[in-house]
Each structure stands twice: as structure tokens, then as C-alpha cells.
Short mmCIF file of N, CA and C in Angstrom, two decimals:
data_model
loop_
_atom_site.label_atom_id
_atom_site.label_comp_id
_atom_site.label_asym_id
_atom_site.label_seq_id
_atom_site.Cartn_x
_atom_site.Cartn_y
_atom_site.Cartn_z
N MET A 6 -32.79 -27.88 45.57
CA MET A 6 -31.55 -27.46 45.03
C MET A 6 -30.55 -28.37 45.38
N LYS A 7 -29.71 -28.57 44.28
CA LYS A 7 -28.60 -29.54 44.44
C LYS A 7 -27.36 -28.84 44.74
N LEU A 8 -26.55 -29.31 45.80
CA LEU A 8 -25.45 -28.68 46.20
C LEU A 8 -24.19 -29.41 45.39
N ARG A 9 -23.35 -28.34 44.97
CA ARG A 9 -21.94 -28.76 44.38
C ARG A 9 -21.03 -28.88 45.42
N PRO A 10 -20.24 -29.88 45.46
CA PRO A 10 -19.04 -30.00 46.27
C PRO A 10 -18.04 -28.79 46.11
N ARG A 11 -17.47 -28.53 47.14
CA ARG A 11 -16.58 -27.28 46.79
C ARG A 11 -15.22 -27.81 46.25
N PRO A 12 -14.45 -27.02 45.49
CA PRO A 12 -13.23 -27.64 45.01
C PRO A 12 -12.29 -28.10 45.88
N ALA A 13 -12.08 -27.76 47.16
CA ALA A 13 -11.20 -28.40 48.06
C ALA A 13 -11.58 -29.83 48.44
N ALA A 14 -12.88 -29.95 48.53
CA ALA A 14 -13.49 -31.26 48.85
C ALA A 14 -13.30 -32.21 47.75
N ARG A 15 -13.42 -31.74 46.38
CA ARG A 15 -13.14 -32.57 45.24
C ARG A 15 -11.79 -32.93 45.23
N HIS A 16 -10.85 -32.10 45.46
CA HIS A 16 -9.44 -32.39 45.44
C HIS A 16 -9.01 -33.37 46.64
N ALA A 17 -9.63 -33.41 47.74
CA ALA A 17 -9.36 -34.16 48.80
C ALA A 17 -9.83 -35.77 48.40
N LYS A 18 -10.96 -35.72 47.62
CA LYS A 18 -11.58 -37.08 47.39
C LYS A 18 -10.62 -37.70 46.17
N GLY A 19 -9.93 -36.94 45.29
CA GLY A 19 -9.10 -37.36 44.14
C GLY A 19 -7.87 -37.98 44.93
N ILE A 20 -7.36 -37.17 45.87
CA ILE A 20 -6.19 -37.69 46.56
C ILE A 20 -6.37 -38.88 47.25
N ALA A 21 -7.53 -39.14 47.82
CA ALA A 21 -7.87 -40.41 48.53
C ALA A 21 -7.94 -41.50 47.61
N ARG A 22 -8.54 -41.22 46.29
CA ARG A 22 -8.72 -42.28 45.39
C ARG A 22 -7.39 -42.81 44.84
N LEU A 23 -6.48 -41.71 44.59
CA LEU A 23 -5.03 -41.99 44.13
C LEU A 23 -4.39 -43.06 45.21
N GLY A 24 -4.39 -42.59 46.48
CA GLY A 24 -3.87 -43.38 47.61
C GLY A 24 -4.47 -44.81 47.57
N ALA A 25 -5.71 -44.96 47.28
CA ALA A 25 -6.13 -46.35 47.18
C ALA A 25 -5.67 -47.08 46.19
N LEU A 26 -5.59 -46.37 44.96
CA LEU A 26 -5.00 -47.05 43.78
C LEU A 26 -3.53 -47.52 43.94
N SER A 27 -2.73 -46.65 44.52
CA SER A 27 -1.28 -46.89 44.61
C SER A 27 -1.07 -47.90 45.55
N SER A 28 -1.84 -47.96 46.71
CA SER A 28 -1.64 -49.09 47.60
C SER A 28 -2.02 -50.35 47.27
N SER A 29 -2.87 -50.48 46.24
CA SER A 29 -3.38 -51.76 45.65
C SER A 29 -2.37 -52.46 44.48
N ALA A 30 -1.74 -51.35 43.92
CA ALA A 30 -0.75 -51.74 42.90
C ALA A 30 0.62 -52.24 43.48
N SER A 31 1.19 -53.41 42.92
CA SER A 31 2.44 -53.95 43.50
C SER A 31 3.64 -53.10 43.00
N PRO A 32 4.51 -52.78 43.81
CA PRO A 32 5.87 -52.18 43.27
C PRO A 32 6.61 -53.17 42.41
N GLY A 33 7.43 -52.49 41.40
CA GLY A 33 8.22 -53.39 40.64
C GLY A 33 7.92 -53.24 39.05
N PHE A 34 8.43 -54.05 38.25
CA PHE A 34 8.24 -53.95 36.67
C PHE A 34 7.22 -55.20 36.35
N THR A 35 6.75 -55.05 35.24
CA THR A 35 5.98 -56.10 34.68
C THR A 35 7.06 -56.91 33.77
N LEU A 36 6.63 -58.00 33.21
CA LEU A 36 7.45 -58.72 32.44
C LEU A 36 7.60 -58.11 31.11
N LEU A 37 6.50 -57.46 30.58
CA LEU A 37 6.63 -56.51 29.24
C LEU A 37 7.53 -55.48 29.56
N GLU A 38 7.40 -54.74 30.44
CA GLU A 38 8.56 -53.82 30.69
C GLU A 38 9.84 -54.10 30.80
N LEU A 39 10.12 -55.13 31.44
CA LEU A 39 11.54 -55.80 31.50
C LEU A 39 11.95 -56.30 30.04
N ALA A 40 11.16 -56.87 29.30
CA ALA A 40 11.53 -57.34 27.98
C ALA A 40 11.71 -56.16 27.03
N VAL A 41 10.88 -55.06 27.06
CA VAL A 41 11.20 -53.88 26.44
C VAL A 41 12.57 -53.26 26.65
N VAL A 42 12.90 -53.13 27.94
CA VAL A 42 14.33 -52.61 28.32
C VAL A 42 15.37 -53.61 27.71
N ILE A 43 15.19 -54.96 28.01
CA ILE A 43 16.32 -55.75 27.42
C ILE A 43 16.41 -55.72 25.86
N PHE A 44 15.38 -55.62 25.33
CA PHE A 44 15.31 -55.33 23.72
C PHE A 44 16.14 -54.01 23.42
N ILE A 45 15.84 -52.99 23.97
CA ILE A 45 16.53 -51.78 23.76
C ILE A 45 17.82 -51.85 24.09
N MET A 46 18.40 -52.52 25.14
CA MET A 46 19.76 -52.64 25.56
C MET A 46 20.52 -53.50 24.40
N GLY A 47 19.86 -54.61 23.95
CA GLY A 47 20.48 -55.41 22.99
C GLY A 47 20.58 -54.77 21.64
N LEU A 48 19.64 -53.91 21.25
CA LEU A 48 19.62 -53.11 19.86
C LEU A 48 20.75 -51.87 20.11
N MET A 49 20.98 -51.43 21.32
CA MET A 49 21.99 -50.38 21.57
C MET A 49 23.34 -51.10 21.28
N LEU A 50 23.43 -52.40 22.02
CA LEU A 50 24.72 -53.08 21.88
C LEU A 50 24.96 -53.44 20.36
N THR A 51 24.18 -53.78 19.70
CA THR A 51 24.12 -54.27 18.33
C THR A 51 24.66 -53.08 17.44
N LEU A 52 24.25 -52.04 17.76
CA LEU A 52 24.62 -50.75 17.00
C LEU A 52 26.03 -50.29 17.35
N ALA A 53 26.50 -50.56 18.56
CA ALA A 53 27.81 -50.02 19.14
C ALA A 53 28.79 -51.03 18.88
N LEU A 54 28.60 -52.43 18.61
CA LEU A 54 29.63 -53.34 18.53
C LEU A 54 30.56 -53.01 17.43
N PRO A 55 30.08 -52.72 16.15
CA PRO A 55 30.96 -52.44 15.11
C PRO A 55 31.96 -51.40 15.52
N TYR A 56 31.55 -50.50 16.21
CA TYR A 56 32.65 -49.41 16.48
C TYR A 56 33.59 -49.71 17.45
N LEU A 57 33.51 -50.84 18.31
CA LEU A 57 34.54 -51.28 19.20
C LEU A 57 35.87 -51.68 18.57
N GLY A 58 35.66 -52.28 17.35
CA GLY A 58 36.70 -52.78 16.37
C GLY A 58 37.64 -51.43 15.78
N GLY A 59 36.80 -50.26 15.84
CA GLY A 59 37.30 -49.07 15.31
C GLY A 59 38.27 -48.33 16.31
N PHE A 60 37.93 -48.61 17.70
CA PHE A 60 38.72 -48.14 18.64
C PHE A 60 39.94 -48.90 18.68
N ARG A 61 39.93 -50.09 18.54
CA ARG A 61 41.19 -50.89 18.59
C ARG A 61 41.96 -50.63 17.35
N GLU A 62 41.52 -50.41 16.27
CA GLU A 62 42.33 -49.90 15.11
C GLU A 62 42.79 -48.59 15.28
N ALA A 63 42.06 -47.76 16.02
CA ALA A 63 42.55 -46.39 16.18
C ALA A 63 43.65 -46.43 17.10
N ALA A 64 43.82 -47.26 18.08
CA ALA A 64 44.89 -47.36 18.95
C ALA A 64 46.17 -47.72 18.32
N LEU A 65 46.03 -48.78 17.31
CA LEU A 65 47.19 -49.20 16.50
C LEU A 65 47.66 -48.08 15.51
N LYS A 66 46.78 -47.37 15.04
CA LYS A 66 47.17 -46.12 14.05
C LYS A 66 47.85 -45.12 15.07
N SER A 67 47.40 -44.85 16.15
CA SER A 67 47.88 -43.78 17.01
C SER A 67 49.39 -44.12 17.47
N GLN A 68 49.54 -45.56 17.72
CA GLN A 68 51.11 -45.96 18.04
C GLN A 68 51.86 -45.87 16.83
N ALA A 69 51.30 -46.16 15.75
CA ALA A 69 52.07 -46.05 14.40
C ALA A 69 52.51 -44.64 14.06
N ARG A 70 51.49 -43.70 14.31
CA ARG A 70 51.79 -42.21 14.02
C ARG A 70 52.80 -41.85 15.12
N ARG A 71 52.76 -42.15 16.35
CA ARG A 71 53.62 -41.81 17.34
C ARG A 71 55.03 -42.18 17.06
N LEU A 72 55.33 -43.43 16.56
CA LEU A 72 56.57 -43.99 16.20
C LEU A 72 57.09 -43.10 14.94
N ALA A 73 56.18 -42.87 13.95
CA ALA A 73 56.46 -42.17 12.82
C ALA A 73 57.09 -40.80 13.07
N GLY A 74 56.45 -40.12 13.98
CA GLY A 74 56.72 -38.67 14.51
C GLY A 74 57.97 -38.74 15.01
N ARG A 75 58.31 -39.67 15.96
CA ARG A 75 59.65 -39.85 16.65
C ARG A 75 60.60 -40.06 15.64
N ALA A 76 60.56 -40.84 14.71
CA ALA A 76 61.50 -41.03 13.63
C ALA A 76 61.84 -39.91 12.74
N THR A 77 60.74 -39.16 12.38
CA THR A 77 60.85 -37.99 11.64
C THR A 77 61.61 -36.79 12.36
N TYR A 78 61.22 -36.69 13.57
CA TYR A 78 61.90 -35.71 14.40
C TYR A 78 63.50 -36.00 14.69
N MET A 79 63.77 -37.37 14.89
CA MET A 79 65.13 -37.77 14.99
C MET A 79 65.75 -37.55 13.57
N TYR A 80 65.33 -37.61 12.50
CA TYR A 80 65.93 -37.32 11.32
C TYR A 80 66.24 -35.85 11.20
N ASP A 81 65.35 -34.99 11.51
CA ASP A 81 65.58 -33.50 11.48
C ASP A 81 66.48 -33.12 12.53
N GLU A 82 66.54 -33.68 13.60
CA GLU A 82 67.49 -33.45 14.71
C GLU A 82 69.07 -33.96 14.15
N ALA A 83 69.06 -35.04 13.56
CA ALA A 83 70.37 -35.58 13.13
C ALA A 83 70.91 -34.61 12.18
N THR A 84 70.34 -34.14 11.15
CA THR A 84 70.71 -33.23 10.11
C THR A 84 70.90 -31.87 10.55
N GLY A 85 70.00 -31.50 11.42
CA GLY A 85 70.11 -30.06 12.03
C GLY A 85 71.22 -29.76 12.90
N HIS A 86 71.60 -30.91 13.80
CA HIS A 86 72.61 -30.70 14.86
C HIS A 86 73.88 -31.45 14.42
N LYS A 87 74.00 -32.03 13.36
CA LYS A 87 75.14 -32.84 12.90
C LYS A 87 75.51 -33.84 13.92
N LEU A 88 74.46 -34.72 14.24
CA LEU A 88 74.75 -35.70 15.19
C LEU A 88 74.33 -37.11 14.57
N VAL A 89 74.94 -38.21 14.91
CA VAL A 89 74.40 -39.55 14.73
C VAL A 89 73.34 -39.94 15.83
N LEU A 90 71.95 -40.24 15.46
CA LEU A 90 71.08 -40.62 16.39
C LEU A 90 70.70 -41.97 16.01
N ARG A 91 70.34 -42.71 17.09
CA ARG A 91 69.96 -44.10 16.92
C ARG A 91 68.58 -44.35 17.57
N LEU A 92 67.72 -45.08 16.83
CA LEU A 92 66.41 -45.38 17.30
C LEU A 92 66.52 -46.92 17.52
N ILE A 93 66.35 -47.30 18.95
CA ILE A 93 66.69 -48.66 19.34
C ILE A 93 65.36 -49.19 19.59
N PHE A 94 64.92 -50.52 19.01
CA PHE A 94 63.76 -51.12 19.16
C PHE A 94 64.16 -52.21 20.08
N ASP A 95 63.48 -52.33 21.32
CA ASP A 95 63.55 -53.45 22.23
C ASP A 95 62.35 -54.24 22.13
N ILE A 96 62.37 -55.17 21.12
CA ILE A 96 61.20 -55.94 20.90
C ILE A 96 60.81 -56.94 22.13
N ASP A 97 61.73 -57.44 22.81
CA ASP A 97 61.33 -58.32 23.97
C ASP A 97 60.55 -57.42 25.05
N ASN A 98 60.88 -56.20 25.19
CA ASN A 98 60.13 -55.36 26.21
C ASN A 98 59.18 -54.44 25.63
N ASN A 99 58.98 -54.63 24.24
CA ASN A 99 57.82 -53.88 23.54
C ASN A 99 57.96 -52.34 23.56
N GLY A 100 59.11 -51.94 23.27
CA GLY A 100 59.43 -50.49 23.51
C GLY A 100 60.44 -49.96 22.44
N TYR A 101 60.81 -48.71 22.56
CA TYR A 101 61.77 -48.22 21.76
C TYR A 101 62.45 -46.93 22.58
N ALA A 102 63.79 -46.56 22.13
CA ALA A 102 64.30 -45.40 22.85
C ALA A 102 65.24 -44.82 21.86
N ALA A 103 65.77 -43.60 22.11
CA ALA A 103 66.66 -42.84 21.32
C ALA A 103 68.02 -42.92 22.09
N ALA A 104 69.17 -42.77 21.38
CA ALA A 104 70.51 -42.64 21.84
C ALA A 104 71.16 -41.70 20.76
N GLN A 105 72.12 -41.03 21.19
CA GLN A 105 72.82 -40.10 20.26
C GLN A 105 74.49 -40.38 20.46
N LEU A 106 75.11 -40.05 19.40
CA LEU A 106 76.54 -40.12 19.19
C LEU A 106 76.99 -38.94 18.64
N ASP A 107 78.12 -38.15 19.21
CA ASP A 107 78.64 -37.07 18.72
C ASP A 107 79.76 -37.55 17.87
N PRO A 108 79.64 -37.41 16.50
CA PRO A 108 80.70 -37.85 15.72
C PRO A 108 81.93 -37.18 15.69
N TYR A 109 82.07 -36.12 16.25
CA TYR A 109 83.11 -35.27 16.57
C TYR A 109 83.82 -35.28 17.92
N ALA A 110 83.40 -36.24 18.62
CA ALA A 110 83.91 -36.48 20.04
C ALA A 110 85.21 -37.36 19.95
N VAL A 111 85.98 -37.07 20.94
CA VAL A 111 87.46 -37.77 20.84
C VAL A 111 87.07 -39.29 20.74
N GLN A 112 86.25 -39.77 21.62
CA GLN A 112 85.89 -41.26 21.77
C GLN A 112 84.32 -41.33 21.51
N PRO A 113 84.00 -41.34 20.20
CA PRO A 113 82.41 -41.37 19.98
C PRO A 113 81.88 -42.75 20.61
N VAL A 114 80.80 -42.58 21.26
CA VAL A 114 80.09 -43.68 21.84
C VAL A 114 78.58 -43.18 22.11
N PHE A 115 77.69 -44.13 21.74
CA PHE A 115 76.15 -43.95 21.88
C PHE A 115 75.85 -43.81 23.33
N ALA A 116 75.00 -42.78 23.64
CA ALA A 116 74.47 -42.51 25.01
C ALA A 116 73.09 -42.28 24.95
N PRO A 117 72.33 -42.68 25.89
CA PRO A 117 70.94 -42.50 25.96
C PRO A 117 70.51 -40.96 25.91
N ASP A 118 69.52 -40.78 24.85
CA ASP A 118 69.11 -39.44 24.85
C ASP A 118 68.13 -38.97 25.97
N THR A 119 68.80 -38.12 26.93
CA THR A 119 68.05 -37.77 28.02
C THR A 119 67.14 -36.57 27.98
N THR A 120 66.95 -36.00 26.76
CA THR A 120 65.86 -34.87 26.44
C THR A 120 64.46 -35.43 26.68
N MET A 121 63.55 -34.48 26.74
CA MET A 121 62.11 -34.94 26.70
C MET A 121 61.76 -35.71 25.61
N SER A 122 62.31 -35.31 24.36
CA SER A 122 61.82 -35.96 23.21
C SER A 122 62.57 -37.25 22.99
N GLY A 123 63.57 -37.70 23.87
CA GLY A 123 64.19 -38.86 23.71
C GLY A 123 63.88 -39.96 24.73
N ARG A 124 62.78 -39.70 25.50
CA ARG A 124 62.44 -40.56 26.63
C ARG A 124 62.06 -41.88 26.00
N PRO A 125 62.27 -43.13 26.56
CA PRO A 125 61.79 -44.23 26.04
C PRO A 125 60.31 -44.49 26.11
N VAL A 126 59.90 -45.14 25.01
CA VAL A 126 58.46 -45.42 24.88
C VAL A 126 58.11 -46.85 24.84
N MET A 127 57.29 -47.21 25.76
CA MET A 127 56.58 -48.58 25.94
C MET A 127 55.23 -48.57 25.27
N LEU A 128 55.15 -49.59 24.47
CA LEU A 128 53.80 -49.72 23.85
C LEU A 128 52.76 -50.29 24.70
N PRO A 129 51.48 -50.03 24.52
CA PRO A 129 50.59 -50.54 25.36
C PRO A 129 50.45 -52.22 25.10
N ALA A 130 49.93 -52.82 26.15
CA ALA A 130 49.90 -54.50 26.04
C ALA A 130 49.25 -54.87 24.77
N ALA A 131 48.16 -54.33 24.30
CA ALA A 131 47.48 -54.76 23.28
C ALA A 131 48.04 -54.63 21.91
N ILE A 132 49.21 -53.87 21.99
CA ILE A 132 49.95 -53.55 20.71
C ILE A 132 51.43 -53.97 20.90
N ARG A 133 51.80 -54.71 19.84
CA ARG A 133 53.33 -55.12 20.03
C ARG A 133 54.19 -54.83 18.69
N ILE A 134 55.55 -54.84 18.88
CA ILE A 134 56.35 -54.54 17.68
C ILE A 134 56.55 -56.11 17.34
N ARG A 135 55.94 -56.28 16.30
CA ARG A 135 56.07 -57.84 15.76
C ARG A 135 57.43 -58.07 15.05
N ASP A 136 57.92 -57.32 14.42
CA ASP A 136 59.27 -57.36 13.81
C ASP A 136 59.87 -56.00 13.22
N VAL A 137 61.13 -56.09 13.12
CA VAL A 137 61.87 -54.87 12.61
C VAL A 137 62.84 -55.42 11.49
N THR A 138 62.83 -54.79 10.42
CA THR A 138 64.00 -55.07 9.27
C THR A 138 64.60 -53.88 8.94
N VAL A 139 65.97 -53.98 9.09
CA VAL A 139 66.93 -52.95 8.88
C VAL A 139 67.75 -53.32 7.66
N GLU A 140 67.82 -52.72 6.64
CA GLU A 140 68.51 -53.00 5.44
C GLU A 140 70.06 -53.34 5.74
N GLY A 141 70.43 -54.32 5.25
CA GLY A 141 71.87 -54.71 5.58
C GLY A 141 72.16 -55.52 6.73
N ILE A 142 71.17 -55.55 7.85
CA ILE A 142 71.27 -56.19 8.99
C ILE A 142 70.42 -57.40 9.15
N GLY A 143 69.14 -57.23 8.77
CA GLY A 143 68.26 -58.32 8.63
C GLY A 143 66.91 -58.12 9.50
N THR A 144 66.04 -59.09 9.69
CA THR A 144 64.80 -58.89 10.24
C THR A 144 64.93 -59.52 11.70
N PHE A 145 64.61 -58.86 12.67
CA PHE A 145 64.53 -59.25 14.02
C PHE A 145 63.10 -59.23 14.64
N ASN A 146 62.82 -60.37 15.23
CA ASN A 146 61.51 -60.51 16.06
C ASN A 146 61.69 -60.70 17.52
N ARG A 147 63.06 -60.74 17.96
CA ARG A 147 63.36 -60.75 19.33
C ARG A 147 64.54 -59.96 19.46
N GLY A 148 64.76 -59.62 20.78
CA GLY A 148 66.12 -58.74 21.16
C GLY A 148 65.98 -57.37 20.71
N THR A 149 67.03 -56.77 20.34
CA THR A 149 67.10 -55.35 20.01
C THR A 149 67.84 -55.18 18.75
N ILE A 150 67.31 -54.15 17.98
CA ILE A 150 67.90 -53.70 16.82
C ILE A 150 67.86 -52.24 16.69
N ALA A 151 68.70 -51.64 15.92
CA ALA A 151 68.70 -50.25 15.92
C ALA A 151 68.76 -49.63 14.42
N THR A 152 68.15 -48.40 14.30
CA THR A 152 68.23 -47.86 13.03
C THR A 152 68.96 -46.38 13.25
N ASN A 153 69.91 -46.06 12.45
CA ASN A 153 70.70 -44.88 12.54
C ASN A 153 70.18 -43.82 11.61
N PHE A 154 70.25 -42.63 12.23
CA PHE A 154 69.98 -41.39 11.44
C PHE A 154 71.32 -40.59 11.39
N TYR A 155 71.75 -40.13 10.21
CA TYR A 155 72.98 -39.65 10.05
C TYR A 155 72.94 -38.10 9.77
N PRO A 156 74.20 -37.48 10.14
CA PRO A 156 74.21 -35.92 9.97
C PRO A 156 73.93 -35.51 8.49
N GLU A 157 74.43 -36.51 7.63
CA GLU A 157 74.43 -36.13 6.17
C GLU A 157 73.04 -36.00 5.59
N GLY A 158 71.99 -36.50 6.33
CA GLY A 158 70.73 -36.46 5.95
C GLY A 158 70.11 -37.74 5.38
N TYR A 159 70.50 -38.71 5.81
CA TYR A 159 69.84 -40.09 5.62
C TYR A 159 69.76 -41.08 6.70
N VAL A 160 68.82 -42.12 6.55
CA VAL A 160 68.50 -43.02 7.68
C VAL A 160 68.65 -44.28 6.98
N ASP A 161 69.06 -45.39 7.84
CA ASP A 161 69.05 -46.70 7.46
C ASP A 161 67.54 -47.18 6.90
N ALA A 162 67.40 -47.82 5.87
CA ALA A 162 66.24 -48.30 5.24
C ALA A 162 65.70 -49.27 6.36
N THR A 163 64.46 -48.96 6.87
CA THR A 163 63.95 -49.85 7.82
C THR A 163 62.40 -49.88 7.67
N VAL A 164 61.85 -51.10 8.05
CA VAL A 164 60.64 -51.54 8.03
C VAL A 164 60.10 -52.07 9.39
N VAL A 165 59.08 -51.52 9.95
CA VAL A 165 58.60 -51.91 11.29
C VAL A 165 57.15 -52.28 11.04
N HIS A 166 56.88 -53.50 11.73
CA HIS A 166 55.52 -54.09 11.72
C HIS A 166 55.09 -53.87 13.25
N LEU A 167 53.89 -53.31 13.39
CA LEU A 167 53.29 -53.29 14.72
C LEU A 167 51.86 -53.95 14.49
N GLU A 168 51.60 -54.72 15.61
CA GLU A 168 50.42 -55.69 15.52
C GLU A 168 49.63 -55.55 16.81
N ASP A 169 48.18 -55.62 16.62
CA ASP A 169 47.37 -55.58 17.77
C ASP A 169 47.01 -57.00 18.06
N ALA A 170 46.21 -57.08 19.21
CA ALA A 170 45.75 -58.35 19.66
C ALA A 170 44.87 -59.12 18.85
N SER A 171 44.16 -58.33 17.86
CA SER A 171 43.32 -59.12 17.13
C SER A 171 44.11 -59.60 15.70
N GLY A 172 45.47 -59.11 15.54
CA GLY A 172 46.19 -59.66 14.41
C GLY A 172 46.22 -58.61 13.22
N ASP A 173 45.54 -57.44 13.44
CA ASP A 173 45.79 -56.40 12.52
C ASP A 173 47.23 -55.70 12.66
N VAL A 174 47.72 -55.55 11.48
CA VAL A 174 49.01 -55.03 11.31
C VAL A 174 49.29 -53.70 10.68
N MET A 175 50.07 -52.92 11.21
CA MET A 175 50.33 -51.44 10.38
C MET A 175 52.08 -51.70 10.13
N THR A 176 52.43 -51.31 8.92
CA THR A 176 53.71 -51.44 8.54
C THR A 176 54.19 -49.87 8.42
N LEU A 177 55.41 -49.65 9.07
CA LEU A 177 56.01 -48.42 8.83
C LEU A 177 57.26 -48.55 8.10
N GLU A 178 57.40 -47.64 7.03
CA GLU A 178 58.60 -47.79 6.05
C GLU A 178 59.24 -46.36 6.25
N PHE A 179 60.45 -46.53 6.64
CA PHE A 179 61.50 -45.35 6.62
C PHE A 179 62.07 -45.10 5.48
N SER A 180 62.02 -44.06 4.75
CA SER A 180 62.78 -43.75 3.49
C SER A 180 64.12 -43.32 3.82
N PRO A 181 65.10 -43.91 3.28
CA PRO A 181 66.41 -43.63 3.50
C PRO A 181 66.98 -42.28 3.15
N LEU A 182 66.38 -41.69 2.20
CA LEU A 182 66.83 -40.35 1.58
C LEU A 182 66.18 -39.11 2.14
N THR A 183 64.80 -39.40 2.45
CA THR A 183 64.22 -38.29 2.83
C THR A 183 63.73 -38.24 4.32
N GLY A 184 63.99 -39.46 5.07
CA GLY A 184 63.61 -39.54 6.41
C GLY A 184 62.35 -39.63 6.59
N GLN A 185 61.20 -39.58 5.63
CA GLN A 185 60.01 -39.63 5.67
C GLN A 185 59.36 -41.10 6.06
N VAL A 186 58.46 -41.28 6.97
CA VAL A 186 57.95 -42.62 7.34
C VAL A 186 56.64 -42.77 6.81
N ALA A 187 56.38 -43.73 5.86
CA ALA A 187 55.10 -44.17 5.34
C ALA A 187 54.56 -45.18 6.25
N ILE A 188 53.16 -44.72 6.64
CA ILE A 188 52.37 -45.82 7.40
C ILE A 188 51.36 -46.42 6.39
N ILE A 189 51.57 -47.83 6.42
CA ILE A 189 50.76 -48.67 5.45
C ILE A 189 49.94 -49.50 6.21
N SER A 190 48.57 -49.62 6.04
CA SER A 190 47.71 -50.62 6.77
C SER A 190 48.02 -52.05 6.03
N GLY A 191 48.26 -52.91 6.91
CA GLY A 191 48.46 -54.37 6.46
C GLY A 191 50.05 -54.77 6.71
N ASP A 192 50.31 -56.00 6.18
CA ASP A 192 51.61 -56.46 6.44
C ASP A 192 52.29 -56.42 5.06
N VAL A 193 53.24 -55.46 5.05
CA VAL A 193 53.85 -55.14 3.70
C VAL A 193 55.23 -55.23 3.72
N MET A 194 56.03 -55.70 2.88
CA MET A 194 57.49 -55.57 2.84
C MET A 194 57.92 -55.12 1.50
N PRO A 195 58.51 -53.80 1.32
CA PRO A 195 58.61 -53.14 0.18
C PRO A 195 59.76 -54.05 -0.85
N PRO A 196 59.33 -54.04 -2.07
CA PRO A 196 60.02 -55.06 -2.84
C PRO A 196 61.54 -54.66 -3.12
N GLY A 197 61.92 -53.32 -2.81
CA GLY A 197 63.33 -53.03 -3.19
C GLY A 197 64.23 -53.33 -1.91
N MET A 198 63.69 -53.81 -0.76
CA MET A 198 64.28 -53.96 0.50
C MET A 198 65.27 -55.19 0.20
N LYS A 199 66.60 -54.85 0.53
CA LYS A 199 67.50 -56.15 0.55
C LYS A 199 67.81 -56.55 1.89
N VAL A 200 67.51 -57.77 2.25
CA VAL A 200 67.60 -58.37 3.44
C VAL A 200 68.72 -59.33 3.28
N PRO A 201 69.86 -59.35 4.15
CA PRO A 201 70.70 -60.61 3.90
C PRO A 201 69.98 -61.88 4.42
N GLN A 202 70.30 -62.80 3.71
CA GLN A 202 69.74 -64.29 4.06
C GLN A 202 70.57 -65.04 5.09
#
């Protein structure tokens, strides 16, 4: 009669065999495994690379919307509170700020807007104010230039070009009668804009 090994004994033999196999195998990766991992990483990078440009463009659009929102808000505030507000573009320092003038004061003078909505805004390093054109004043690509919002419900006709590090441009056009700001992708100068020569 043949004796069968008991299950516990079979289990112990299996563990002993696995121990012998694992001690003979060298730790680490084979060349084939490394090649597969590098291929997968390259494929993922190839698929993700086109979207990185989208992030850069999204940052430019975000800053354009932020500036347009500030301008629309200032238009509404000027007409609602009967104030003259000024949006000052500091091109050298790559930012903009708000100032206000009370037209009914004894000695009207522009003072910085100290409210939360009037805080100065500095653009990120990758995005810059390329130039600002105000009708009747001209185009500036250095220094400061200002756009005024009047209590009667109009704003100086203004065009702002924002540019990112790759050279993509967004154009913001301030409508003088409605105060609305159009955001246009690309380098655009409206045909009706009268700029002194």
C-alpha cells in the first residue's frame, strides 16, 4: 500500500521549493522590463504634450478675463456712484491698478482705490502687457497709461494686448459706449480706432 503525503507535508515541500527558486533568481529588472516601462512613459508623454500648450493658453485667457472683469466692474461703479474711475496700466511693472476721482469734490484729484476690488494686480511672469492704446492719447509699450471711466456712462476707447512667453496674444477692446470688453484671440487693432500719429 502506497502512503500519500499529508497536506501539511506537501505544503512545507512547496514552500521549500519556492525558497530555493527565489534565492537563485537575481533581484532587479530585466532589460525587457525596463524597455517596456520606458516605452509606456514615452507614450504617455507624447499624449500629454499637446495639452501643455493648452494650459499656457488657459493662463493667458484667464488673465484676459480677469482684466475684462475689472474694467466692466469699474464701468458699473463709475455710472452707479457718479465717480470718475481710472484704470492705470503700469507696463514696466506688468500690472494695473484702479484710482478714483470725485468730480464733485472742491479740489478733485485721483487717489488710489483702497477697496478690495481696487487692489493692484500684478500679472504672472509668463504673461505681460505688450501694449495699451487709448484713443486720443496713443499706443504705449513702456511706462504708464490710463483709461478713464466716466459717470455719464462711457469709457475711453481702449485696446490692450496681453502676450504670453510663447508669443500668443489676446486683444481686449473696451467699448466706449457700453463699457463691455471684447476678448479676441490674436493681435487685433479695431479699424475704427483713431490713434494720433
